[in-house]
């Protein structure tokens, strides 16, 4: 191990440091963070990282984690191959 | 022309909640389709080799997978129930159409009612090197061992002393794997003491008020540093211990798997006692989206016993709303509600009850 990294989003390999730095820069929602760095856009679609990012936002703004705005949820719940759409009905 | 599959009740998830919902609704005469993402229905039950606790009515004393087989058989014997395995529900749209992927095909289903019974997913925690190979969720370890017959390694650090951490530790020990320690950040053990005593008697330390500060290793986990926490949950300096382990197992809780409920625009609320965001629903488990019901861990992380009863309640309610069994449904619903109160009478149940009260409380923050 060269560097010690703490991973928040396993699918997109995003570290706690990266998330904290975005929050420091003023990104205030999970959706904003997702758009700049792709956290939550991998195969698990945020199942693992969503609440970890919410915790960081809650800590930073001193609010309960339940008050952090959740991202918009859209179909599909997991990535689907284009071929499935093409070959399916 | 796209072909759309019509069904009266669509159930997403074939765990104890979904399967119980299916047979309850079908018994009243409704036709039911169950979508299950895995190869085999049964949900968490298929990997649970231990005897269940809970009430006799919910098969306490039987082993988890036996209960699963029983539920599968009940559905299999009912011509009104169709189960599609290897099929994942992908989306719920405004017009009520549900899409799914099954055997590399994109499927469309047009149900009259929907029951979401997707269960829960494992939580993760952050610490340096938390992505090293050898770090697993406890549920994953249980699947690896009890479904596939593979042990994850030789010496394990278990993080979390709730029931899942305790049960999976014990099953690792039964498989000949050494448990270096079970650590728990809270000052008390969360799981049942019968499980904890069994493990302690075998010489495994359960360290409360302890956490992991980092994992280390070159290619994969070679060890972990743990430390003690003070009353303010802050690390006590000088209390670090170095444990040589090749597996770190996270049993730090589950979150309700509610993406489909969010998508369907159900009103959601964060309730810590129910382990995360859950849909607001009425007593009969119908959410704020008319015709969409929830049951089991997705409506609040609890146990298989209550998941089965909730499934039954949602199944009866959905069938009744379609005009099936209107004469007996109220009695059946009352019975299910009584069973739920009985199950929730214990200390763990008190927490769930507080959570449900909090959820039903009008005017709460909607996220
Ligand atoms: C180690 C361990 C020990 C336990 N011991 C006990 C015990 O002794 N007693 C007890 O009462 N409880 C116990 N439990 C708890 C119990 O297993 C769960 O509460 C119960 O399984 C919840 O049932 P469910 O049907 O809600 O969810 P699950 O069992 O998780 O089933 C959900 C199903 O939905 C499927 N699914 C999810 N998303 C989709 C989708 N989009 N499309 C299609 N299918 C989908 C999943 O594949 C899964 O099969 C234990 C749990 C664990 C992990």
CSV table of C-alpha atoms and ligand atoms in Angstrom, one decimal:
chain,number,residue,atom,x,y,z
A,1,UNK,CA,0.0,0.0,0.0
A,2,UNK,CA,1.6,3.2,-1.1
A,3,UNK,CA,-1.1,5.7,0.1
A,4,UNK,CA,-3.8,5.1,2.6
A,5,UNK,CA,-7.1,5.9,1.0
A,6,UNK,CA,-10.5,5.9,2.6
A,7,UNK,CA,-13.0,5.0,-0.1
A,8,UNK,CA,-16.6,6.3,0.0
A,9,UNK,CA,-17.8,5.3,-3.5
A,10,UNK,CA,-16.4,1.9,-4.3
A,11,UNK,CA,-17.9,1.8,-7.8
A,12,UNK,CA,-16.2,5.0,-9.0
A,13,UNK,CA,-13.2,4.9,-6.6
A,14,UNK,CA,-13.9,8.2,-4.9
A,15,UNK,CA,-12.2,9.0,-1.6
A,16,UNK,CA,-13.4,10.6,1.6
A,17,UNK,CA,-10.9,13.3,1.0
A,18,UNK,CA,-12.3,14.1,-2.4
A,19,UNK,CA,-15.9,14.3,-1.0
A,20,UNK,CA,-14.7,16.5,1.9
A,21,UNK,CA,-12.9,18.9,-0.5
A,22,UNK,CA,-16.0,19.3,-2.6
A,23,UNK,CA,-18.1,20.1,0.4
A,24,UNK,CA,-15.4,22.6,1.5
A,25,UNK,CA,-15.8,24.2,-2.0
A,26,UNK,CA,-19.5,24.7,-1.3
A,27,UNK,CA,-21.2,21.8,-3.0
A,28,UNK,CA,-24.2,21.4,-0.8
A,29,UNK,CA,-26.2,18.3,-2.0
A,30,UNK,CA,-25.6,14.7,-2.9
A,31,UNK,CA,-26.8,15.4,-6.5
A,32,UNK,CA,-24.3,18.2,-7.0
A,33,UNK,CA,-21.5,16.0,-5.7
A,34,UNK,CA,-22.7,13.2,-8.0
A,35,UNK,CA,-22.7,15.5,-11.0
A,36,UNK,CA,-19.1,16.8,-10.5
A,37,UNK,CA,-17.4,13.6,-9.4
A,38,UNK,CA,-19.8,10.7,-10.4
A,39,UNK,CA,-20.2,9.4,-6.9
A,40,UNK,CA,-23.2,7.1,-7.0
A,41,UNK,CA,-23.3,6.6,-10.7
A,42,UNK,CA,-21.6,3.2,-10.8
A,43,UNK,CA,-23.1,-0.3,-10.8
A,44,UNK,CA,-24.6,0.0,-7.3
A,45,UNK,CA,-26.2,3.3,-8.1
A,46,UNK,CA,-25.3,4.9,-4.7
A,47,UNK,CA,-26.4,2.2,-2.4
A,48,UNK,CA,-23.1,2.2,-0.6
A,49,UNK,CA,-22.0,5.8,-0.8
A,50,UNK,CA,-25.2,7.8,-0.6
A,51,UNK,CA,-25.6,7.8,3.2
A,52,UNK,CA,-21.8,8.1,3.7
A,53,UNK,CA,-21.9,11.4,1.7
A,54,UNK,CA,-25.1,12.4,3.6
A,55,UNK,CA,-23.2,11.9,6.9
A,56,UNK,CA,-20.4,14.2,5.7
A,57,UNK,CA,-22.9,16.9,4.6
A,58,UNK,CA,-24.7,16.5,7.9
A,59,UNK,CA,-21.5,16.9,9.9
A,60,UNK,CA,-20.4,19.9,7.9
A,61,UNK,CA,-23.7,21.8,8.2
A,62,UNK,CA,-24.4,20.6,11.7
A,63,UNK,CA,-27.8,19.1,10.8
A,64,UNK,CA,-29.3,15.7,11.4
A,65,UNK,CA,-28.5,13.2,8.7
A,66,UNK,CA,-32.2,12.7,8.0
A,67,UNK,CA,-32.4,16.3,6.9
A,68,UNK,CA,-29.9,16.0,4.1
A,69,UNK,CA,-31.7,16.2,0.7
A,70,UNK,CA,-31.7,12.9,-1.0
A,71,UNK,CA,-30.8,12.7,-4.7
A,72,UNK,CA,-33.3,12.2,-7.4
A,73,UNK,CA,-34.0,8.5,-8.1
A,74,UNK,CA,-34.6,7.5,-11.6
A,75,UNK,CA,-35.0,4.2,-13.4
A,76,UNK,CA,-33.1,2.0,-13.7
A,77,UNK,CA,-32.0,0.8,-10.3
A,78,UNK,CA,-29.0,-0.8,-11.9
A,79,UNK,CA,-27.1,-0.3,-15.1
A,80,UNK,CA,-28.6,-2.3,-18.0
A,81,UNK,CA,-26.8,-3.2,-21.3
A,82,UNK,CA,-28.0,-1.4,-24.4
A,83,UNK,CA,-28.4,-4.7,-26.0
A,84,UNK,CA,-31.0,-5.7,-23.5
A,85,UNK,CA,-33.1,-2.7,-24.5
A,86,UNK,CA,-32.5,-3.4,-28.2
A,87,UNK,CA,-33.1,-7.2,-27.9
A,88,UNK,CA,-36.0,-6.9,-25.4
A,89,UNK,CA,-39.4,-5.7,-26.0
B,1,UNK,CA,-45.3,-4.0,-30.8
B,2,UNK,CA,-44.0,-4.1,-27.2
B,3,UNK,CA,-45.8,-6.8,-25.3
B,4,UNK,CA,-46.8,-5.9,-21.8
B,5,UNK,CA,-47.4,-8.5,-19.2
B,6,UNK,CA,-50.7,-8.0,-17.3
B,7,UNK,CA,-51.1,-9.1,-13.7
B,8,UNK,CA,-53.3,-8.2,-10.8
B,9,UNK,CA,-50.6,-7.9,-8.1
B,10,UNK,CA,-46.9,-7.5,-8.8
B,11,UNK,CA,-44.5,-8.3,-6.0
B,12,UNK,CA,-41.0,-7.1,-6.2
B,13,UNK,CA,-38.7,-9.3,-4.2
B,14,UNK,CA,-39.1,-13.0,-3.3
B,15,UNK,CA,-37.8,-12.9,0.3
B,16,UNK,CA,-39.9,-13.9,3.3
B,17,UNK,CA,-42.0,-10.7,3.0
B,18,UNK,CA,-42.6,-11.1,-0.8
B,19,UNK,CA,-43.4,-14.8,-0.7
B,20,UNK,CA,-45.8,-14.4,2.2
B,21,UNK,CA,-47.5,-11.6,0.4
B,22,UNK,CA,-47.8,-13.7,-2.7
B,23,UNK,CA,-49.5,-16.7,-1.0
B,24,UNK,CA,-51.8,-14.5,1.1
B,25,UNK,CA,-53.0,-12.6,-1.9
B,26,UNK,CA,-53.4,-15.7,-4.1
B,27,UNK,CA,-55.3,-17.5,-1.3
B,28,UNK,CA,-57.9,-14.8,-1.5
B,29,UNK,CA,-58.1,-15.3,-5.3
B,30,UNK,CA,-55.9,-12.6,-6.8
B,31,UNK,CA,-53.4,-13.5,-9.5
B,32,UNK,CA,-49.8,-12.7,-8.5
B,33,UNK,CA,-46.5,-12.3,-10.2
B,34,UNK,CA,-43.3,-12.2,-8.1
B,35,UNK,CA,-40.0,-10.8,-9.5
B,36,UNK,CA,-36.9,-12.1,-7.8
B,37,UNK,CA,-33.4,-10.9,-8.8
B,38,UNK,CA,-31.6,-14.0,-7.6
B,39,UNK,CA,-31.6,-17.4,-9.0
B,40,UNK,CA,-33.6,-18.8,-6.1
B,41,UNK,CA,-36.3,-17.1,-4.1
B,42,UNK,CA,-36.1,-17.0,-0.3
B,43,UNK,CA,-34.2,-13.7,0.2
B,44,UNK,CA,-31.9,-13.7,3.3
B,45,UNK,CA,-33.4,-17.0,4.4
B,46,UNK,CA,-31.6,-19.2,1.9
B,47,UNK,CA,-28.3,-18.7,3.7
B,48,UNK,CA,-29.5,-18.8,7.3
B,49,UNK,CA,-28.4,-22.2,8.7
B,50,UNK,CA,-29.2,-21.3,12.3
B,51,UNK,CA,-32.4,-21.9,14.2
B,52,UNK,CA,-34.7,-18.9,14.3
B,53,UNK,CA,-35.8,-17.0,17.3
B,54,UNK,CA,-39.2,-15.4,17.5
B,55,UNK,CA,-42.6,-16.8,17.9
B,56,UNK,CA,-43.8,-20.4,17.1
B,57,UNK,CA,-46.3,-19.1,14.7
B,58,UNK,CA,-43.4,-17.7,12.6
B,59,UNK,CA,-41.6,-21.0,12.7
B,60,UNK,CA,-39.2,-20.2,15.5
B,61,UNK,CA,-36.9,-23.2,16.2
B,62,UNK,CA,-36.8,-24.0,12.5
B,63,UNK,CA,-33.7,-23.1,10.5
B,64,UNK,CA,-33.9,-20.1,8.2
B,65,UNK,CA,-33.4,-22.0,5.0
B,66,UNK,CA,-36.1,-24.5,6.0
B,67,UNK,CA,-38.6,-21.6,6.5
B,68,UNK,CA,-37.6,-20.3,3.0
B,69,UNK,CA,-38.2,-23.7,1.4
B,70,UNK,CA,-41.6,-23.8,3.1
B,71,UNK,CA,-42.6,-20.4,1.7
B,72,UNK,CA,-41.4,-21.4,-1.8
B,73,UNK,CA,-43.4,-24.6,-1.6
B,74,UNK,CA,-46.6,-22.7,-0.5
B,75,UNK,CA,-46.2,-20.4,-3.6
B,76,UNK,CA,-45.3,-23.3,-5.9
B,77,UNK,CA,-48.5,-25.1,-4.9
B,78,UNK,CA,-50.7,-22.1,-5.6
B,79,UNK,CA,-51.6,-21.9,-9.3
B,80,UNK,CA,-52.4,-18.2,-8.9
B,81,UNK,CA,-48.7,-17.4,-8.1
B,82,UNK,CA,-46.1,-17.0,-10.8
B,83,UNK,CA,-42.5,-16.5,-9.8
B,84,UNK,CA,-39.9,-15.1,-12.2
B,85,UNK,CA,-36.4,-15.6,-10.9
B,86,UNK,CA,-33.2,-14.0,-12.3
B,87,UNK,CA,-35.4,-11.0,-12.9
B,88,UNK,CA,-34.7,-7.5,-11.4
B,89,UNK,CA,-37.3,-4.8,-11.3
B,90,UNK,CA,-35.7,-1.7,-12.7
B,91,UNK,CA,-38.2,1.1,-12.5
B,92,UNK,CA,-41.7,2.1,-11.6
B,93,UNK,CA,-43.2,4.7,-13.9
B,94,UNK,CA,-45.9,7.4,-13.5
B,95,UNK,CA,-48.5,5.3,-15.4
B,96,UNK,CA,-47.9,2.4,-13.1
B,97,UNK,CA,-45.9,0.3,-15.6
B,98,UNK,CA,-43.0,-1.6,-14.0
B,99,UNK,CA,-39.9,-2.5,-16.0
B,100,UNK,CA,-37.6,-5.3,-15.3
B,101,UNK,CA,-34.6,-7.1,-16.7
B,102,UNK,CA,-34.9,-10.9,-16.9
B,103,UNK,CA,-32.6,-13.2,-18.8
B,104,UNK,CA,-31.1,-10.3,-20.8
B,105,UNK,CA,-34.5,-9.2,-21.9
B,106,UNK,CA,-36.2,-5.9,-21.1
B,107,UNK,CA,-39.7,-6.6,-19.7
B,108,UNK,CA,-42.7,-4.4,-19.1
B,109,UNK,CA,-45.4,-5.3,-16.6
B,110,UNK,CA,-48.7,-3.6,-16.0
B,111,UNK,CA,-50.0,-4.5,-12.6
B,112,UNK,CA,-53.1,-3.3,-10.8
B,113,UNK,CA,-51.3,-3.2,-7.5
B,114,UNK,CA,-47.6,-3.3,-6.5
B,115,UNK,CA,-46.0,-4.7,-3.3
B,116,UNK,CA,-42.4,-3.6,-2.9
B,117,UNK,CA,-40.6,-6.2,-0.7
B,118,UNK,CA,-37.0,-5.6,-1.8
B,119,UNK,CA,-35.4,-6.1,1.7
B,120,UNK,CA,-32.3,-4.2,2.7
B,121,UNK,CA,-28.6,-3.6,1.7
B,122,UNK,CA,-25.5,-3.7,3.9
B,123,UNK,CA,-24.1,-0.5,5.2
B,124,UNK,CA,-20.4,0.4,4.9
B,125,UNK,CA,-18.1,2.5,7.1
B,126,UNK,CA,-15.1,4.6,6.3
B,127,UNK,CA,-11.6,3.9,7.5
B,128,UNK,CA,-8.2,4.0,5.7
B,129,UNK,CA,-7.7,1.2,3.2
B,130,UNK,CA,-11.4,0.1,3.5
B,131,UNK,CA,-11.3,-1.1,-0.1
B,132,UNK,CA,-8.5,-3.7,0.4
B,133,UNK,CA,-9.4,-7.2,-0.8
B,134,UNK,CA,-10.4,-9.2,2.2
B,135,UNK,CA,-13.0,-6.7,3.5
B,136,UNK,CA,-16.5,-8.0,3.2
B,137,UNK,CA,-20.0,-7.3,4.3
B,138,UNK,CA,-21.2,-9.9,6.9
B,139,UNK,CA,-24.1,-10.8,4.6
B,140,UNK,CA,-21.7,-11.5,1.8
B,141,UNK,CA,-19.6,-13.7,4.0
B,142,UNK,CA,-22.7,-15.6,5.0
B,143,UNK,CA,-23.7,-16.1,1.3
B,144,UNK,CA,-20.1,-17.2,0.4
B,145,UNK,CA,-20.0,-19.8,3.2
B,146,UNK,CA,-23.5,-21.1,3.4
B,147,UNK,CA,-24.6,-20.9,-0.2
B,148,UNK,CA,-21.4,-21.5,-2.0
B,149,UNK,CA,-19.4,-23.4,0.6
B,150,UNK,CA,-16.4,-21.2,0.5
B,151,UNK,CA,-14.7,-19.7,3.6
B,152,UNK,CA,-13.4,-16.2,3.2
B,153,UNK,CA,-10.0,-16.6,5.0
B,154,UNK,CA,-8.3,-17.9,8.1
B,155,UNK,CA,-8.6,-15.2,10.8
B,156,UNK,CA,-11.4,-12.6,10.9
B,157,UNK,CA,-12.0,-9.3,12.6
B,158,UNK,CA,-15.7,-8.9,12.9
B,159,UNK,CA,-17.0,-5.3,13.2
B,160,UNK,CA,-20.4,-5.0,14.9
B,161,UNK,CA,-21.9,-7.0,17.7
B,162,UNK,CA,-25.5,-6.9,16.6
B,163,UNK,CA,-27.3,-10.2,15.8
B,164,UNK,CA,-25.8,-10.4,12.3
B,165,UNK,CA,-22.2,-9.9,13.6
B,166,UNK,CA,-22.7,-12.5,16.3
B,167,UNK,CA,-24.4,-15.1,14.1
B,168,UNK,CA,-22.0,-14.8,11.2
B,169,UNK,CA,-19.1,-15.0,13.7
B,170,UNK,CA,-20.5,-18.2,15.1
B,171,UNK,CA,-21.0,-19.6,11.7
B,172,UNK,CA,-17.4,-18.7,10.7
B,173,UNK,CA,-16.3,-20.6,13.8
B,174,UNK,CA,-18.4,-23.6,12.9
B,175,UNK,CA,-16.6,-23.5,9.5
B,176,UNK,CA,-13.2,-23.7,11.3
B,177,UNK,CA,-12.3,-20.0,10.8
B,178,UNK,CA,-10.7,-18.2,13.8
B,179,UNK,CA,-12.3,-15.0,15.0
B,180,UNK,CA,-9.6,-12.7,16.4
B,181,UNK,CA,-12.2,-10.4,18.0
B,182,UNK,CA,-15.6,-8.9,17.6
B,183,UNK,CA,-15.5,-5.1,18.1
B,184,UNK,CA,-18.5,-2.9,18.7
B,185,UNK,CA,-18.4,1.0,18.8
B,186,UNK,CA,-21.4,1.2,21.2
B,187,UNK,CA,-20.8,0.5,24.9
B,188,UNK,CA,-23.1,-2.5,24.8
B,189,UNK,CA,-23.7,-5.6,22.7
B,190,UNK,CA,-26.6,-5.0,20.4
B,191,UNK,CA,-27.5,-8.7,19.6
B,192,UNK,CA,-29.2,-11.3,21.7
B,193,UNK,CA,-27.1,-12.4,24.8
B,194,UNK,CA,-27.6,-16.1,24.0
B,195,UNK,CA,-25.5,-15.6,20.8
B,196,UNK,CA,-22.9,-13.5,22.6
B,197,UNK,CA,-22.4,-15.9,25.4
B,198,UNK,CA,-21.9,-18.9,23.0
B,199,UNK,CA,-19.1,-16.9,21.3
B,200,UNK,CA,-17.5,-15.7,24.5
B,201,UNK,CA,-17.6,-19.2,26.0
B,202,UNK,CA,-15.5,-20.3,23.0
B,203,UNK,CA,-12.9,-17.7,24.0
B,204,UNK,CA,-13.6,-15.0,21.4
B,205,UNK,CA,-13.3,-11.5,22.9
B,206,UNK,CA,-16.2,-9.2,22.3
B,207,UNK,CA,-14.8,-5.7,22.8
B,208,UNK,CA,-17.5,-3.0,23.2
B,209,UNK,CA,-16.5,0.8,22.9
B,210,UNK,CA,-14.0,-0.2,20.2
B,211,UNK,CA,-13.5,0.7,16.6
B,212,UNK,CA,-11.2,0.1,13.7
B,213,UNK,CA,-8.8,2.9,12.8
B,214,UNK,CA,-7.3,1.4,9.7
B,215,UNK,CA,-6.7,-1.8,7.7
B,216,UNK,CA,-3.3,-2.6,6.3
B,217,UNK,CA,-1.8,-5.0,3.8
B,218,UNK,CA,0.1,-5.1,0.5
B,219,UNK,CA,-2.2,-7.0,-1.9
B,220,UNK,CA,-4.9,-7.8,0.5
B,221,UNK,CA,-5.8,-7.5,4.2
B,222,UNK,CA,-2.9,-8.5,6.5
B,223,UNK,CA,-4.1,-6.8,9.7
B,224,UNK,CA,-6.2,-4.1,11.3
B,225,UNK,CA,-5.5,-1.5,14.0
B,226,UNK,CA,-8.3,-1.2,16.5
B,227,UNK,CA,-8.7,1.2,19.4
B,228,UNK,CA,-10.9,2.0,22.4
B,229,UNK,CA,-13.5,4.8,22.4
B,230,UNK,CA,-14.3,7.0,25.3
B,231,UNK,CA,-17.8,8.1,26.4
B,232,UNK,CA,-17.8,10.8,23.8
B,233,UNK,CA,-17.0,8.1,21.1
B,234,UNK,CA,-13.5,9.6,20.7
B,235,UNK,CA,-10.5,7.3,20.2
B,236,UNK,CA,-8.5,6.8,23.5
B,237,UNK,CA,-4.9,7.5,22.6
B,238,UNK,CA,-2.4,4.7,23.4
B,239,UNK,CA,-5.2,2.1,23.3
B,240,UNK,CA,-4.4,0.9,19.8
B,241,UNK,CA,-4.0,-2.8,19.2
B,242,UNK,CA,-2.7,-4.5,16.1
B,243,UNK,CA,-4.6,-7.6,15.0
B,244,UNK,CA,-3.2,-9.9,12.4
B,245,UNK,CA,-6.2,-10.9,10.3
B,246,UNK,CA,-6.7,-11.7,6.7
B,247,UNK,CA,-10.5,-10.9,6.7
B,248,UNK,CA,-12.4,-7.9,8.0
B,249,UNK,CA,-16.1,-8.4,8.1
B,250,UNK,CA,-18.5,-5.5,8.4
B,251,UNK,CA,-21.7,-6.1,10.3
B,252,UNK,CA,-22.6,-2.4,10.8
B,253,UNK,CA,-26.2,-2.5,9.9
B,254,UNK,CA,-28.6,-2.6,7.0
B,255,UNK,CA,-30.4,0.1,5.1
B,256,UNK,CA,-33.9,-0.4,3.6
B,257,UNK,CA,-33.6,-0.8,-0.1
B,258,UNK,CA,-36.1,1.9,-1.1
B,259,UNK,CA,-34.9,3.1,-4.5
B,260,UNK,CA,-38.1,1.9,-6.2
B,261,UNK,CA,-40.2,3.7,-3.6
B,262,UNK,CA,-38.3,6.9,-4.2
B,263,UNK,CA,-38.8,6.5,-7.9
B,264,UNK,CA,-42.5,5.9,-7.5
B,265,UNK,CA,-42.7,9.2,-5.6
B,266,UNK,CA,-43.8,7.7,-2.3
B,267,UNK,CA,-43.5,10.2,0.5
B,268,UNK,CA,-40.3,9.2,2.3
B,269,UNK,CA,-39.0,9.9,5.8
B,270,UNK,CA,-35.7,9.2,7.5
B,271,UNK,CA,-36.3,7.2,10.7
B,272,UNK,CA,-33.2,6.1,12.5
B,273,UNK,CA,-35.1,3.4,14.5
B,274,UNK,CA,-36.1,1.8,11.1
B,275,UNK,CA,-32.5,2.1,9.8
B,276,UNK,CA,-32.9,4.7,7.1
B,277,UNK,CA,-35.3,6.3,4.7
B,278,UNK,CA,-38.6,4.5,4.6
B,279,UNK,CA,-42.0,5.2,2.9
B,280,UNK,CA,-44.8,6.7,4.9
B,281,UNK,CA,-47.7,4.2,4.9
B,282,UNK,CA,-50.9,3.5,6.6
B,283,UNK,CA,-51.7,0.6,9.0
B,284,UNK,CA,-52.3,-1.8,6.1
B,285,UNK,CA,-48.9,-0.9,4.6
B,286,UNK,CA,-50.2,1.1,1.6
B,287,UNK,CA,-47.8,4.0,0.8
B,288,UNK,CA,-48.8,7.5,-0.2
B,289,UNK,CA,-48.8,6.3,-3.8
B,290,UNK,CA,-52.2,4.6,-4.0
B,291,UNK,CA,-52.0,0.9,-4.8
B,292,UNK,CA,-48.3,0.6,-3.8
B,293,UNK,CA,-47.7,-1.4,-0.7
B,294,UNK,CA,-44.5,-2.2,1.2
B,295,UNK,CA,-43.5,-5.1,3.5
B,296,UNK,CA,-40.5,-6.5,5.3
B,297,UNK,CA,-37.0,-4.9,5.7
B,298,UNK,CA,-37.7,-2.3,3.0
B,299,UNK,CA,-40.3,-0.7,5.3
B,300,UNK,CA,-37.9,-0.7,8.2
B,301,UNK,CA,-35.1,-3.2,9.0
B,302,UNK,CA,-36.4,-5.8,11.4
B,303,UNK,CA,-36.6,-9.6,11.3
B,304,UNK,CA,-37.8,-12.4,9.1
B,305,UNK,CA,-40.7,-13.1,11.5
B,306,UNK,CA,-42.2,-9.7,11.2
B,307,UNK,CA,-41.3,-9.6,7.5
B,308,UNK,CA,-43.5,-12.6,6.9
B,309,UNK,CA,-46.5,-11.1,8.8
B,310,UNK,CA,-46.1,-7.8,7.1
B,311,UNK,CA,-46.0,-9.6,3.8
B,312,UNK,CA,-49.2,-11.4,4.6
B,313,UNK,CA,-50.9,-8.1,5.7
B,314,UNK,CA,-49.8,-6.3,2.5
B,315,UNK,CA,-50.9,-9.3,0.4
B,316,UNK,CA,-54.4,-9.4,2.0
B,317,UNK,CA,-54.8,-5.6,1.8
B,318,UNK,CA,-53.8,-5.5,-1.9
B,319,UNK,CA,-56.1,-8.4,-2.8
B,320,UNK,CA,-59.0,-6.9,-0.8
B,321,UNK,CA,-58.6,-3.6,-2.6
B,322,UNK,CA,-59.2,-5.5,-5.8
B,323,UNK,CA,-62.4,-7.0,-4.4
B,324,UNK,CA,-61.1,-10.4,-3.3
B,325,UNK,CA,-62.1,-11.8,0.1
B,326,UNK,CA,-63.8,-8.6,1.2
B,327,UNK,CA,-65.8,-10.6,3.8
B,328,UNK,CA,-62.8,-12.2,5.6
B,329,UNK,CA,-60.1,-9.6,4.9
B,330,UNK,CA,-60.8,-7.4,7.9
B,331,UNK,CA,-60.6,-10.4,10.2
B,332,UNK,CA,-57.3,-11.5,8.6
B,333,UNK,CA,-55.9,-8.0,8.7
B,334,UNK,CA,-56.7,-7.7,12.4
B,335,UNK,CA,-55.1,-11.1,13.1
B,336,UNK,CA,-51.9,-10.0,11.3
B,337,UNK,CA,-51.8,-6.7,13.2
B,338,UNK,CA,-52.2,-8.6,16.4
B,339,UNK,CA,-49.3,-10.9,15.5
B,340,UNK,CA,-47.1,-7.9,14.7
B,341,UNK,CA,-47.8,-6.3,18.1
B,342,UNK,CA,-47.0,-9.6,19.8
B,343,UNK,CA,-43.7,-9.8,17.9
B,344,UNK,CA,-42.8,-6.3,18.7
B,345,UNK,CA,-43.5,-6.6,22.4
B,346,UNK,CA,-39.8,-7.3,23.2
B,347,UNK,CA,-37.1,-4.7,23.7
B,348,UNK,CA,-36.0,-4.8,20.0
B,349,UNK,CA,-39.6,-4.4,19.0
B,350,UNK,CA,-40.0,-1.3,21.2
B,351,UNK,CA,-37.5,0.4,19.0
B,352,UNK,CA,-39.4,-0.6,15.8
B,353,UNK,CA,-42.6,0.7,17.4
B,354,UNK,CA,-41.0,4.0,18.3
B,355,UNK,CA,-39.8,4.2,14.7
B,356,UNK,CA,-43.3,3.5,13.3
B,357,UNK,CA,-44.8,6.1,15.6
B,358,UNK,CA,-42.3,8.6,14.5
B,359,UNK,CA,-43.0,7.7,10.8
B,360,UNK,CA,-46.7,8.1,11.1
B,361,UNK,CA,-46.3,11.4,12.9
B,362,UNK,CA,-47.7,13.9,10.4
B,363,UNK,CA,-45.7,17.0,9.5
B,364,UNK,CA,-42.3,15.5,9.8
B,365,UNK,CA,-39.5,16.5,7.4
B,366,UNK,CA,-40.0,15.0,4.0
B,367,UNK,CA,-36.7,14.4,2.3
C,1,LIG,C1,-27.1,-13.0,9.4
C,1,LIG,C2,-28.5,-12.8,9.6
C,1,LIG,C3,-29.2,-13.5,10.6
C,1,LIG,C4,-30.6,-13.3,10.8
C,1,LIG,N1,-31.3,-14.0,11.7
C,1,LIG,C5,-32.6,-13.9,11.9
C,1,LIG,C6,-33.3,-14.7,12.9
C,1,LIG,O1,-32.8,-15.6,13.5
C,1,LIG,N2,-34.7,-14.5,13.0
C,1,LIG,C7,-35.3,-13.5,12.2
C,1,LIG,O2,-36.6,-13.4,12.4
C,1,LIG,N3,-34.7,-12.8,11.3
C,1,LIG,C8,-33.3,-12.9,11.1
C,1,LIG,N4,-32.6,-12.1,10.2
C,1,LIG,C9,-33.3,-11.0,9.5
C,1,LIG,C10,-34.1,-11.5,8.3
C,1,LIG,O3,-33.3,-12.3,7.5
C,1,LIG,C11,-34.6,-10.3,7.5
C,1,LIG,O4,-35.3,-9.4,8.3
C,1,LIG,C12,-35.6,-10.8,6.4
C,1,LIG,O5,-35.0,-11.7,5.5
C,1,LIG,C13,-36.3,-9.7,5.7
C,1,LIG,O6,-37.1,-10.2,4.7
C,1,LIG,P1,-37.5,-9.4,3.4
C,1,LIG,O7,-38.4,-10.3,2.6
C,1,LIG,O8,-38.0,-8.1,3.8
C,1,LIG,O9,-36.1,-9.1,2.7
C,1,LIG,P2,-35.0,-10.1,2.0
C,1,LIG,O10,-35.0,-11.4,2.7
C,1,LIG,O11,-33.8,-9.4,2.0
C,1,LIG,O12,-35.6,-10.4,0.6
C,1,LIG,C14,-35.6,-9.4,-0.4
C,1,LIG,C15,-35.6,-10.0,-1.8
C,1,LIG,O13,-35.8,-9.1,-2.8
C,1,LIG,C16,-35.0,-9.3,-3.8
C,1,LIG,N5,-34.9,-8.0,-4.6
C,1,LIG,C17,-34.3,-6.8,-4.1
C,1,LIG,N6,-34.4,-5.9,-5.1
C,1,LIG,C18,-35.0,-6.4,-6.1
C,1,LIG,C19,-35.4,-6.0,-7.4
C,1,LIG,N7,-35.2,-4.7,-7.8
C,1,LIG,N8,-36.0,-6.8,-8.3
C,1,LIG,C20,-36.2,-8.1,-7.9
C,1,LIG,N9,-35.9,-8.6,-6.7
C,1,LIG,C21,-35.3,-7.8,-5.8
C,1,LIG,C22,-33.7,-9.8,-3.2
C,1,LIG,O14,-32.9,-10.5,-4.1
C,1,LIG,C23,-34.2,-10.6,-2.1
C,1,LIG,O15,-34.4,-12.0,-2.4
C,1,LIG,C24,-31.3,-12.3,10.0
C,1,LIG,C25,-30.6,-11.6,9.0
C,1,LIG,C26,-29.2,-11.8,8.8
C,1,LIG,C27,-28.5,-11.1,7.7
